[in-house]
Short mmCIF file of C-alpha atoms in Angstrom, two decimals:
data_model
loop_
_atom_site.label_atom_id
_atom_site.label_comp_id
_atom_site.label_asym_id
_atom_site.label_seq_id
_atom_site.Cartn_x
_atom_site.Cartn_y
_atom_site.Cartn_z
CA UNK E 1 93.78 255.70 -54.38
CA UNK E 2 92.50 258.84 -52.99
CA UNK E 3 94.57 262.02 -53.39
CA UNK E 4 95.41 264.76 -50.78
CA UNK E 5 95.06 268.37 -52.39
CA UNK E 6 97.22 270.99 -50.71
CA UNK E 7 97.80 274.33 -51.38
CA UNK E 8 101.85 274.38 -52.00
CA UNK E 9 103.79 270.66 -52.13
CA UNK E 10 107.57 271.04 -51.45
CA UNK E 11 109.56 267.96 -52.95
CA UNK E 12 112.96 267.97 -50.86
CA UNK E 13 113.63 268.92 -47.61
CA UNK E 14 116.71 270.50 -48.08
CA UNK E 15 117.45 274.49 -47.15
CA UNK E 16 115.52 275.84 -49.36
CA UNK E 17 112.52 273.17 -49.13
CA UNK E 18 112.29 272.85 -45.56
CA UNK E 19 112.88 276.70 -45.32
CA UNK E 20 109.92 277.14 -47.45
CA UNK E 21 108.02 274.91 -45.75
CA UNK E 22 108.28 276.09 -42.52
CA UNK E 23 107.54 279.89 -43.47
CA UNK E 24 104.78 279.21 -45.79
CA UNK E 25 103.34 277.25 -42.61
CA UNK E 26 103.53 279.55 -40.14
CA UNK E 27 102.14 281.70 -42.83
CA UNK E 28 98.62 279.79 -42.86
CA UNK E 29 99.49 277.81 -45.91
CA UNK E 30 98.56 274.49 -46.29
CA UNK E 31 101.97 272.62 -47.19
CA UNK E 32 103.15 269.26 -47.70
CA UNK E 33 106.72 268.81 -47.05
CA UNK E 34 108.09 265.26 -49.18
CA UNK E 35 112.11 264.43 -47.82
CA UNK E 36 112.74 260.44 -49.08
CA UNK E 37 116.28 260.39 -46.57
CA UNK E 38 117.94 263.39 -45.14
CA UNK E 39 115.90 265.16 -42.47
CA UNK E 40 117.31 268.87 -42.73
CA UNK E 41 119.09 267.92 -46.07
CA UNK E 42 122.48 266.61 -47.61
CA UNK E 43 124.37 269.48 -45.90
CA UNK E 44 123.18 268.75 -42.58
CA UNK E 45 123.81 264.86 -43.00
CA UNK E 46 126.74 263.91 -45.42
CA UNK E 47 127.96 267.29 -47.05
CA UNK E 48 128.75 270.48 -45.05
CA UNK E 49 128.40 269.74 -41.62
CA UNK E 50 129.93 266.14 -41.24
CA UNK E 51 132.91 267.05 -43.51
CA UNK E 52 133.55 270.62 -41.14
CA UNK E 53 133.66 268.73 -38.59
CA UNK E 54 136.18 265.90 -39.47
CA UNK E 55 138.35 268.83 -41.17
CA UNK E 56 137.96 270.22 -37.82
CA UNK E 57 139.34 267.20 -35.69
CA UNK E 58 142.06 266.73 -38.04
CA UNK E 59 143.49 270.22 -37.61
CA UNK E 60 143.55 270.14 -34.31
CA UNK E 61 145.61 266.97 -34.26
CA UNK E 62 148.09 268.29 -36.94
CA UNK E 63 148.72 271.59 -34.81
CA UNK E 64 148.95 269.04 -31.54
CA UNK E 65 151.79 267.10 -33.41
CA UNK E 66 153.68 270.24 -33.80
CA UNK E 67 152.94 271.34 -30.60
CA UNK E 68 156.85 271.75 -29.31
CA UNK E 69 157.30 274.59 -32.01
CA UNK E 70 154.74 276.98 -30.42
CA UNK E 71 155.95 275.60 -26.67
CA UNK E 72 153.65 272.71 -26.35
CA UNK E 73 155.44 269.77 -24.84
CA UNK E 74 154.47 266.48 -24.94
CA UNK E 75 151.56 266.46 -27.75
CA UNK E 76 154.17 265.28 -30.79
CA UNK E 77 152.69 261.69 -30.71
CA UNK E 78 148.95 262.44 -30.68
CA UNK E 79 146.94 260.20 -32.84
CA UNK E 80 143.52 260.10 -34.07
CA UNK E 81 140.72 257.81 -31.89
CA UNK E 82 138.80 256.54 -35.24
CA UNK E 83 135.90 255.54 -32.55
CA UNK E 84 135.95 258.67 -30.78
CA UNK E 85 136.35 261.06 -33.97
CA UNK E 86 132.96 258.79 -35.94
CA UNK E 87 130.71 259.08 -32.22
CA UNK E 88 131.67 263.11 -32.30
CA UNK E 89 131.09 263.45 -35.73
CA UNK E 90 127.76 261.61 -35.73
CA UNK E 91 127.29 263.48 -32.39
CA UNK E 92 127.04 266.93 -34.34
CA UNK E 93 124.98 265.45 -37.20
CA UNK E 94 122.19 263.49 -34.85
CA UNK E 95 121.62 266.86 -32.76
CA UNK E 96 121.11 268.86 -35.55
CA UNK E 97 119.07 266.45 -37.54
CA UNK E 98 116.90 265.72 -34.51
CA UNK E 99 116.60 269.63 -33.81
CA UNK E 100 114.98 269.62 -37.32
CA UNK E 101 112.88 266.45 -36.74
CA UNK E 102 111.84 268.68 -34.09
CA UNK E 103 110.83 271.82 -35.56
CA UNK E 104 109.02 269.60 -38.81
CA UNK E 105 107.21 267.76 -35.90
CA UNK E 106 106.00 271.73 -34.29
CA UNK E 107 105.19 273.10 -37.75
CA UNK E 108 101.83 273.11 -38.81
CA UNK E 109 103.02 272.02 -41.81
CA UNK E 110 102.43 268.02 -43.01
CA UNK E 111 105.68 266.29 -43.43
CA UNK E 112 105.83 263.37 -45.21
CA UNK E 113 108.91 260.87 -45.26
CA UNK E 114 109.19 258.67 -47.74
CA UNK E 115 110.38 258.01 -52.25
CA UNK E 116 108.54 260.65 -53.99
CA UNK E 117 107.93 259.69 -57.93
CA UNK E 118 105.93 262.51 -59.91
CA UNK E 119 102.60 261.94 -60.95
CA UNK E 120 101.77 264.86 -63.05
CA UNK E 121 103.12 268.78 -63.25
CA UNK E 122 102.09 269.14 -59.96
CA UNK E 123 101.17 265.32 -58.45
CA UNK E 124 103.47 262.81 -56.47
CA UNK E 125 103.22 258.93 -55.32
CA UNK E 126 105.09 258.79 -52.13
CA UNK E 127 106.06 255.57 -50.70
CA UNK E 128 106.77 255.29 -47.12
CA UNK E 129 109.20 253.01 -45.35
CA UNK E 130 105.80 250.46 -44.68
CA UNK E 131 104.94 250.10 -48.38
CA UNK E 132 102.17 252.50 -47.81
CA UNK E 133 101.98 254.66 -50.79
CA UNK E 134 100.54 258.65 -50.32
CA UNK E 135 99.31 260.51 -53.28
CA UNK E 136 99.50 264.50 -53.33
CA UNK E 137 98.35 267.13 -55.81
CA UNK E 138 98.73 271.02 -55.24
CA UNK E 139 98.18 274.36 -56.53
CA UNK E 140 101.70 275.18 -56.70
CA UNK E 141 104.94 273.05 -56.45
CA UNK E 142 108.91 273.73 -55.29
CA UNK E 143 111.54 270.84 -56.39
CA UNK E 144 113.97 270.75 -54.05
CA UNK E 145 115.58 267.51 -55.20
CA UNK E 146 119.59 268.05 -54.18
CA UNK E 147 122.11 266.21 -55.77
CA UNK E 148 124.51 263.22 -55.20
CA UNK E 149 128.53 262.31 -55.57
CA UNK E 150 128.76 261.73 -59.15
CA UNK E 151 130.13 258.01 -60.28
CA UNK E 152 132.34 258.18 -63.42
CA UNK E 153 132.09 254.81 -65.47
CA UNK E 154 135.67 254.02 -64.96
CA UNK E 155 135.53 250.20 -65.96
CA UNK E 156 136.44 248.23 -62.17
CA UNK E 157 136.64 251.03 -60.16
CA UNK E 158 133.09 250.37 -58.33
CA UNK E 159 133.36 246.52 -58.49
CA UNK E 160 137.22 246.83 -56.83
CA UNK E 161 134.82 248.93 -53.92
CA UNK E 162 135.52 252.91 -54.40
CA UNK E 163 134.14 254.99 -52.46
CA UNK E 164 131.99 258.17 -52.81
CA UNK E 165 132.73 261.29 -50.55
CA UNK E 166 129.50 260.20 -48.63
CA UNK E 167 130.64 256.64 -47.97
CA UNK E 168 133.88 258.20 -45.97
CA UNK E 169 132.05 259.33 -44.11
CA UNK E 170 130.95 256.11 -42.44
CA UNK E 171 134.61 256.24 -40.90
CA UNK E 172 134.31 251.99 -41.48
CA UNK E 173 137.95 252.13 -41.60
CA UNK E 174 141.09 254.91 -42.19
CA UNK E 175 143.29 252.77 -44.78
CA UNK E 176 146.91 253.27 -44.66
CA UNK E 177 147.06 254.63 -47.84
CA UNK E 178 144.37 256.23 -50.52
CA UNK E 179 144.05 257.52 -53.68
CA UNK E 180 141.58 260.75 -54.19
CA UNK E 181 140.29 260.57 -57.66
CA UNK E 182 139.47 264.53 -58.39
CA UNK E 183 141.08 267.73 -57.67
CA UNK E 184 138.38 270.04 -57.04
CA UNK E 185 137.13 271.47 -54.04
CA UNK E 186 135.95 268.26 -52.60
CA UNK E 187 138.93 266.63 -53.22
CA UNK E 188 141.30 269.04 -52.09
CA UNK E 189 139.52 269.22 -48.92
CA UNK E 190 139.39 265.64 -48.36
CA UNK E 191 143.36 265.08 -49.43
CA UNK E 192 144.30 267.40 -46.46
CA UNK E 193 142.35 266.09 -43.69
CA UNK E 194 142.76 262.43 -44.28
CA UNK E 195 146.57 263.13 -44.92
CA UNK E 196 146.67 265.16 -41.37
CA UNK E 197 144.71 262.04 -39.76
CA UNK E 198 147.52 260.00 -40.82
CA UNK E 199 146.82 258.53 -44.24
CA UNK E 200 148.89 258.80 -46.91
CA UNK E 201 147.34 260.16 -49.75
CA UNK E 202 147.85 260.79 -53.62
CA UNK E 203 145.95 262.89 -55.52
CA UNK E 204 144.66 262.08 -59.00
CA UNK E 205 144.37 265.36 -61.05
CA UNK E 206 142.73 265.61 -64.56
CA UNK E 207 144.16 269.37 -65.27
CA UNK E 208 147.40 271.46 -65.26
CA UNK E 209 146.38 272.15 -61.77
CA UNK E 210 144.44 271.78 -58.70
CA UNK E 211 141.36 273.79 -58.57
CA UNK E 212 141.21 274.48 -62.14
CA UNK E 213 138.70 277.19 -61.42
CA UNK E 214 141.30 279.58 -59.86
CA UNK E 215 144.23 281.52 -60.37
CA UNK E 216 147.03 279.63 -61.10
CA UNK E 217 149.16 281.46 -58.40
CA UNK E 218 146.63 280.71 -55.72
CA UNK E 219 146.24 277.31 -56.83
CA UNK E 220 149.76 276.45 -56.87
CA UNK E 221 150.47 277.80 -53.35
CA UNK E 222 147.42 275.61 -51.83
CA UNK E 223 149.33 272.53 -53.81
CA UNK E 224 152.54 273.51 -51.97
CA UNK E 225 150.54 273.31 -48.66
CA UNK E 226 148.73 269.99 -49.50
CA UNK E 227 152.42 268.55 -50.40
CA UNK E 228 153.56 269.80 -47.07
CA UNK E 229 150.36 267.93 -45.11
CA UNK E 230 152.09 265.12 -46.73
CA UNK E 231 149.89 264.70 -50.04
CA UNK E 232 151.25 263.78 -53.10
CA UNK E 233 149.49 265.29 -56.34
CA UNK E 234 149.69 263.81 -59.67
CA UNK E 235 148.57 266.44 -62.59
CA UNK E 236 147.55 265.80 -66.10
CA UNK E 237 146.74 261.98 -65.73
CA UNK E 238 143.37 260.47 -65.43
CA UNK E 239 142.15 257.18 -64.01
CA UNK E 240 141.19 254.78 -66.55
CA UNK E 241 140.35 251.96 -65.28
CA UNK E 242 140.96 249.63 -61.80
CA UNK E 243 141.66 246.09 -60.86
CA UNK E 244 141.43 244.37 -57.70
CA UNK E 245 145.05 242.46 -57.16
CA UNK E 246 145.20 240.72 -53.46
CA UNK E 247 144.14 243.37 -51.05
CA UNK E 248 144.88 246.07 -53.02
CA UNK E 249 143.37 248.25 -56.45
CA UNK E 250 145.43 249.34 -59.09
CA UNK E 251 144.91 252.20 -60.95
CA UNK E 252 145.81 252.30 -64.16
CA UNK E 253 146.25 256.19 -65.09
CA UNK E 254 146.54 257.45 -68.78
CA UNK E 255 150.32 257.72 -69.09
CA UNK E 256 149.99 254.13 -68.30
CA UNK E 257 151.44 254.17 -64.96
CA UNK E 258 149.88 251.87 -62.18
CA UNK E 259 149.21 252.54 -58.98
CA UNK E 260 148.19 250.32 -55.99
CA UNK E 261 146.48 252.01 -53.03
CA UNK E 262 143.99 250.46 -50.02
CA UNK E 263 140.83 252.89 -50.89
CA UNK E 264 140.06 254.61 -54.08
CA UNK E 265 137.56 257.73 -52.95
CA UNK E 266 136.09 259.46 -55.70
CA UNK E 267 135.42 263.25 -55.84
CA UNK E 268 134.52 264.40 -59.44
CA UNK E 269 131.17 266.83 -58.74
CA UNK E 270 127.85 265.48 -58.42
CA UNK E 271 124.46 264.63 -60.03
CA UNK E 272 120.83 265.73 -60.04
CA UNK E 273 118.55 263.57 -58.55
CA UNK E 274 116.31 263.82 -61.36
CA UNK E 275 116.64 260.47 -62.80
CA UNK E 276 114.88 258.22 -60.09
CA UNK E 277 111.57 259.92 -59.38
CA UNK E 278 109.92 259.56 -62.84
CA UNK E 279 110.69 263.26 -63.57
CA UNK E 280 109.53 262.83 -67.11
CA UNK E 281 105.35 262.86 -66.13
CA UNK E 282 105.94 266.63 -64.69
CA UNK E 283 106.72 267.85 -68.49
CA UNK E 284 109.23 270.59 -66.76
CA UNK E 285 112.46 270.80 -69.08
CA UNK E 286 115.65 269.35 -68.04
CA UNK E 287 119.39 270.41 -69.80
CA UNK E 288 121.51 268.40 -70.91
CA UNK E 289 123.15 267.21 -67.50
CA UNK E 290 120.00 266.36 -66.24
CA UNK E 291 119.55 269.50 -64.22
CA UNK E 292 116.42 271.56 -64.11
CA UNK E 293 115.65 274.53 -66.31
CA UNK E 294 114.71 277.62 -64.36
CA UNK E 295 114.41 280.99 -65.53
CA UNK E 296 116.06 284.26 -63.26
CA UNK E 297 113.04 283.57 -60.72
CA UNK E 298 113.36 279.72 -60.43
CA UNK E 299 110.10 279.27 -62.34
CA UNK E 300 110.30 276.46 -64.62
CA UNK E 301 108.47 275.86 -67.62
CA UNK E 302 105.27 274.88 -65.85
CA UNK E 303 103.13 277.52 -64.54
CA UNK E 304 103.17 277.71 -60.80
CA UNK E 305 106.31 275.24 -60.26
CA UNK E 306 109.66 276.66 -59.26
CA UNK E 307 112.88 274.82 -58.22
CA UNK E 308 115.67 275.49 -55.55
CA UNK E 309 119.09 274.49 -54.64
CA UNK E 310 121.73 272.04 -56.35
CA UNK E 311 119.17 270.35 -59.02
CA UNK E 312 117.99 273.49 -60.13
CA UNK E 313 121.65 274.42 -61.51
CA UNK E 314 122.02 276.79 -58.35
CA UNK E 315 125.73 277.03 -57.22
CA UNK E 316 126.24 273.98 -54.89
CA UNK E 317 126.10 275.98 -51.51
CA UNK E 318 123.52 275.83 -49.04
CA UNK E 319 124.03 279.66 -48.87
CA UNK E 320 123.17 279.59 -52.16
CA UNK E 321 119.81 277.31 -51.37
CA UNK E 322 119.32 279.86 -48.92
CA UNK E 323 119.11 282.69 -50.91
CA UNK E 324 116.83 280.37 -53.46
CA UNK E 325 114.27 280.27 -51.03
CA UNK E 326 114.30 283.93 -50.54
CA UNK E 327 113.55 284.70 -53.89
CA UNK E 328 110.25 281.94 -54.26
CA UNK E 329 109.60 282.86 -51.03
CA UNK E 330 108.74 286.25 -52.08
CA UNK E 331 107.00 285.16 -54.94
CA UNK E 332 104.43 283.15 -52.86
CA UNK E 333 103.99 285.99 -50.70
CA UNK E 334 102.70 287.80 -53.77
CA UNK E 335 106.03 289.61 -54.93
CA UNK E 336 106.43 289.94 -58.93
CA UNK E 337 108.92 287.75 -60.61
CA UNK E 338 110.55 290.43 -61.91
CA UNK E 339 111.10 291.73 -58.79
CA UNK E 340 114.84 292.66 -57.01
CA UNK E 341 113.69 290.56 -54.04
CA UNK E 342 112.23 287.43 -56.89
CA UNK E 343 115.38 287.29 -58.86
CA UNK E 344 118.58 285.57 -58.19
CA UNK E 345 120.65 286.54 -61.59
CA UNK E 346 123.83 288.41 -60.89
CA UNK E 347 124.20 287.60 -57.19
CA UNK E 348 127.36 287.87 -55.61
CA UNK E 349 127.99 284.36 -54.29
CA UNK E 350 130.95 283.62 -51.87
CA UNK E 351 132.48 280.06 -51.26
CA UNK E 352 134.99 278.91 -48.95
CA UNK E 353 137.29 275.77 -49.22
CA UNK E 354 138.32 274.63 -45.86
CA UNK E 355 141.72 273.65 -46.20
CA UNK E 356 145.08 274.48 -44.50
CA UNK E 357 145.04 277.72 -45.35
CA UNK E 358 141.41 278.32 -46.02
CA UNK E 359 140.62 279.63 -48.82
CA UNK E 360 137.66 281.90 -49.91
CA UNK E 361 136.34 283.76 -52.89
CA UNK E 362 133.89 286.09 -54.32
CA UNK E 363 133.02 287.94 -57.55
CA UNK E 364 135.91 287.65 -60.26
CA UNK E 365 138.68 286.61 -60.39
CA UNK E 366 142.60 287.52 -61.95
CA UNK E 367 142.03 285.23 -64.34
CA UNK E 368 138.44 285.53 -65.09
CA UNK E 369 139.07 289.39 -65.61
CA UNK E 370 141.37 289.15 -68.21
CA UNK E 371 139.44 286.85 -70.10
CA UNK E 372 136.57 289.43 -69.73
CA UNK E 373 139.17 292.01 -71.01
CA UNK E 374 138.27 294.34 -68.30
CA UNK E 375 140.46 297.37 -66.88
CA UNK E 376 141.29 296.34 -63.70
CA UNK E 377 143.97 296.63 -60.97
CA UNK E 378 144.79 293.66 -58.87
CA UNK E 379 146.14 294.09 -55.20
CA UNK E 380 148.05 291.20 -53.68
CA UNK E 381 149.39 290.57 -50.10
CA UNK E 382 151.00 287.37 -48.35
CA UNK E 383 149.22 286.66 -45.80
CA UNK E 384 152.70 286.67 -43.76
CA UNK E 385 152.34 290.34 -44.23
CA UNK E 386 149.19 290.38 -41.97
CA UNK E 387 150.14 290.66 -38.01
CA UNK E 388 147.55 288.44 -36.96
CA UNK E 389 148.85 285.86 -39.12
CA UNK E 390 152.10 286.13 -37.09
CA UNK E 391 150.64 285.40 -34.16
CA UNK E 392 149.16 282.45 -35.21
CA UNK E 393 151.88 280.77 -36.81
CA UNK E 394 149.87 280.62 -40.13
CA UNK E 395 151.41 282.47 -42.71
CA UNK E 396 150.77 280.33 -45.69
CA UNK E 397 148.95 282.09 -48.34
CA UNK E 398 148.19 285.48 -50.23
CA UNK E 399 145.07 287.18 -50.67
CA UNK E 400 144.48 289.48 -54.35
CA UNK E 401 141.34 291.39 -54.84
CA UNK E 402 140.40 292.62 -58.22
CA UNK E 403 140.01 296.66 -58.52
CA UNK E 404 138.10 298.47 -61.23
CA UNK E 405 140.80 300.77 -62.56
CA UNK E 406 138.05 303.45 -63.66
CA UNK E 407 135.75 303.22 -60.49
CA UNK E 408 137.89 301.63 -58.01
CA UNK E 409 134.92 299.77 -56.97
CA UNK E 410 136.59 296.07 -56.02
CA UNK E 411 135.09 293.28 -58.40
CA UNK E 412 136.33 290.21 -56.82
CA UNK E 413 138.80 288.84 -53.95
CA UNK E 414 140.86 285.34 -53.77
CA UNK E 415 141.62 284.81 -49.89
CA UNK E 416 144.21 282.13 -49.05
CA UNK E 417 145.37 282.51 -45.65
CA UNK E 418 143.46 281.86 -41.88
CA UNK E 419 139.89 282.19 -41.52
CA UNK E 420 139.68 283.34 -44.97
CA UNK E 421 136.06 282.10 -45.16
CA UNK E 422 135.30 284.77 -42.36
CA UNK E 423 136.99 287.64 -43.77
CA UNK E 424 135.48 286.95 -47.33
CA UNK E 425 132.10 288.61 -46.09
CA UNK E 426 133.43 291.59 -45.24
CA UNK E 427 134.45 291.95 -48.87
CA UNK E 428 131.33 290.94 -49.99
CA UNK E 429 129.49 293.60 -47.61
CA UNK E 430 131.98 296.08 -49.36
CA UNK E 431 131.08 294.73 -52.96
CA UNK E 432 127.01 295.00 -52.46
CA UNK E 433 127.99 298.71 -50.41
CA UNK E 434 129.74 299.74 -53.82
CA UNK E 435 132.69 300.87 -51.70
CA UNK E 436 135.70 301.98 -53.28
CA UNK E 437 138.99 300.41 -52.90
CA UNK E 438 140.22 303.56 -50.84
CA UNK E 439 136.71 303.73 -48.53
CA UNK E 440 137.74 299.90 -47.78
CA UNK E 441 141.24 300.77 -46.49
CA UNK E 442 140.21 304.01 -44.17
CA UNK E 443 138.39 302.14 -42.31
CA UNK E 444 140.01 301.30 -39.08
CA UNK E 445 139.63 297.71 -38.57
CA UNK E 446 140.73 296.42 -34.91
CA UNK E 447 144.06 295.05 -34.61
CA UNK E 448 145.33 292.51 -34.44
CA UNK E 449 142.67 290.63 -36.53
CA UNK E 450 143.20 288.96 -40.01
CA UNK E 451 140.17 291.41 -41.37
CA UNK E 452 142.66 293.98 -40.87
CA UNK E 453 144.61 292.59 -43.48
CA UNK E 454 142.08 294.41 -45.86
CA UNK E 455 143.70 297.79 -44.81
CA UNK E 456 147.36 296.08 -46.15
CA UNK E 457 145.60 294.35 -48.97
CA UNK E 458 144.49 297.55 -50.58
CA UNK E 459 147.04 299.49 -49.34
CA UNK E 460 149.67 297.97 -51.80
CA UNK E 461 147.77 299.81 -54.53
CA UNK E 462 149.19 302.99 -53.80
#
């Protein structure tokens, strides 16, 4: 078999592989992009963008059934059109997949589709959908493999059908009932919108609360709003194994309760795809989770191979991915590894959950700070207190930011309320600024807007 040599071979087309790609490209670089399934990437096709815009659909009918409160009349017996909602959904995902089938096809780069296996430290095998098999060496590699929906090895639970967060998707079928295994961010998300489309849901929770990751405070009132959408939580309990009995599967939980529900959906994090593409023949280290080892630059262990995104331990965020690519990119284009623009440690990364009230985050927490045993101030607000909020009808929530008490610079904010995920990057702007709590609140932020809930926020701190 003859082998293709190219100057830079990017394994995953996801945002920071085809980013890469594309720039190095239009840079003159000879580049072979590898992407086995996803053309643009999981968030594109089953993550980010399929899941906004289901969350999206089933908002809108939630505020339509309430309709009469705000003066609507006549909208309290809208339902969800399961055809309708799975053409508009794969409506969004097919135009922005074929946009990016579109700009692979007008980049000089060489995109390959097909199962990439590694060959060598720098080598693949790439079968294509015909059989066909393509082999590539290069001077310099980026893995860009992505992860999938983890699959616990609960005995039954797979044989009594569960599904992954990727297989609702599909929209086969919304069951009258369903049990969410998981009560992180993915499962919170997906307990609220199916409950708003009209399934009744239960949530299976391992910990003392939802989003164990947070303050308690915040996650409690985000439980209080899930239980008003109609979900019921269960804390403390695991699943422990599943039978099929007639058409339904029973759960058996570990304070030995049962529980029968249509549809099991699983949502317990995800896994590097590392373990189906003979990673072993690159000799690049893997931990103990099966992620790959990267130093503050991405590099791996091999010289001249980095790796991006989800697999390389990144935080799971395409922003994240995006910023990945960034810092290699900068180190193709000749930039040191040690250098600001190379290195990724220390980044201030912001996240948004998109629930009802949204809820978004950056930097430290309450929490997180006193663990650290730092001397801080924290400012809280309701988001009641904010006028825009009013006006809306969406008071639910509170937003705290965390306050150096020497500096007063702000070292993290917790957003629950409307369009948190929007407001969160004007705090970050402030945070990478080095703005002071007071420089934050003097600014005069148009009203009525829920940014200028930033002026009340810090306001409460005297």
């Amino acid at each position: 078999m003859s082998v293709q040599h190219v100057e830079l071979l990017i394994v995953g087309g996801g945002k920071a592989g085809k980013s890469l790609a594309m720039e190095r490209a239009a840079q003159g670089v000879q580049v072979a992009l590898v992407e086995e399934k996803y053309i643009g990437g999981t968030c594109i096709n089953v993550a980010c963008i399929p899941t906004k815009t289901l969350i999206a659909t089933a908002r809108l009918l939630y505020d339509a059934q309430r309709g009469g409160q705000r003066g609507v009349a006549n909208t309290a017996d809208a339902v969800v059109d399961l055809e309708a909602l799975r053409a508009n959904k794969n409506n969004v995902v097919g135009g922005m997949v074929a946009a990016h089938r579109k700009m692979f096809n007008d980049s000089p780069m060489e995109f390959i589709e097909g199962h990439a296996e590694f060959a060598g430290p720098k080598s693949v095998a790439v079968t294509l959908a015909d059989g066909d098999v393509v082999a590539l060496s290069a001077d310099r590699m980026v893995i860009n493999l992505g992860t999938r929906p983890a699959r616990p090895a609960i005995p039954g639970l797979w044989e009594a059908g569960a599904w992954t967060s990727e297989d609702l998707l599909h929209l086969s079928k919304l069951p009258d009932n369903m049990t969410i295994i998981g009560g992180g961010y993915i499962g919170v998300e997906c307990a609220q919108m199916l409950s708003d489309l009209g399934v009744k849901v239960t949530l299976v929770v391992s910990t003392a609360q939802i989003l164990p990751r947070e303050d308690a405070d915040i996650a409690g009132l985000l439980a209080a709003e899930l239980e008003a959408h109609g979900v019921e939580i269960l804390l403390n309990v695991r699943a422990e194994s599943a039978t099929v009995v007639g058409d339904k599967t029973v759960l058996t939980l570990s304070d030995g309760t049962e529980l029968a529900t249509d549809q099991v959906l699983v949502a317990v994090g995800r896994t590097p795809n590392t373990d189906n593409c003979n990673f072993q023949a690159t000799g690049i280290d893997l931990n103990d989770r099966g992620f790959i080892v990267v130093d503050d630059a991405l590099r791996t262990n091999i010289d001249g191979v980095w790796a991006a995104g989800d697999a390389a331990g990144s935080p799971m965020f395409t922003h994240a991915a995006w910023n990945d690519f960034r810092a290699i990119k900068a180190q193709l284009a000749g930039a040191p590894a040690t250098s600001p623009a190379a290195q990724v440690a220390g980044r201030l990364m912001p996240y948004s959950v998109f629930t009802t009230p949204e809820l978004a985050s950056i930097g430290i927490n309450e929490t997180q700070a006193q663990k650290q045993g730092l001397d801080v101030v924290v400012a809280k607000l309701p988001t009641a207190n904010i006028p825009r909020a009013k006006t809306l009808g969406a008071t639910a929530g509170l937003w705290k930011a965390v306050v150096d008490a020497k500096t007063h610079q702000v070292l993290g904010a917790t957003l629950l309320g409307h369009e948190s995920g929007e407001v969160i990057a004007a705090v970050q702007l402030a945070m990478v600024g080095g703005l002071t709590y007071e420089q934050i609140r003097a600014q005069a932020i148009a009203h009525p807007t829920m940014a200028e809930g930033l002026n009340l926020l810090f306001d409460t701190l005297g």
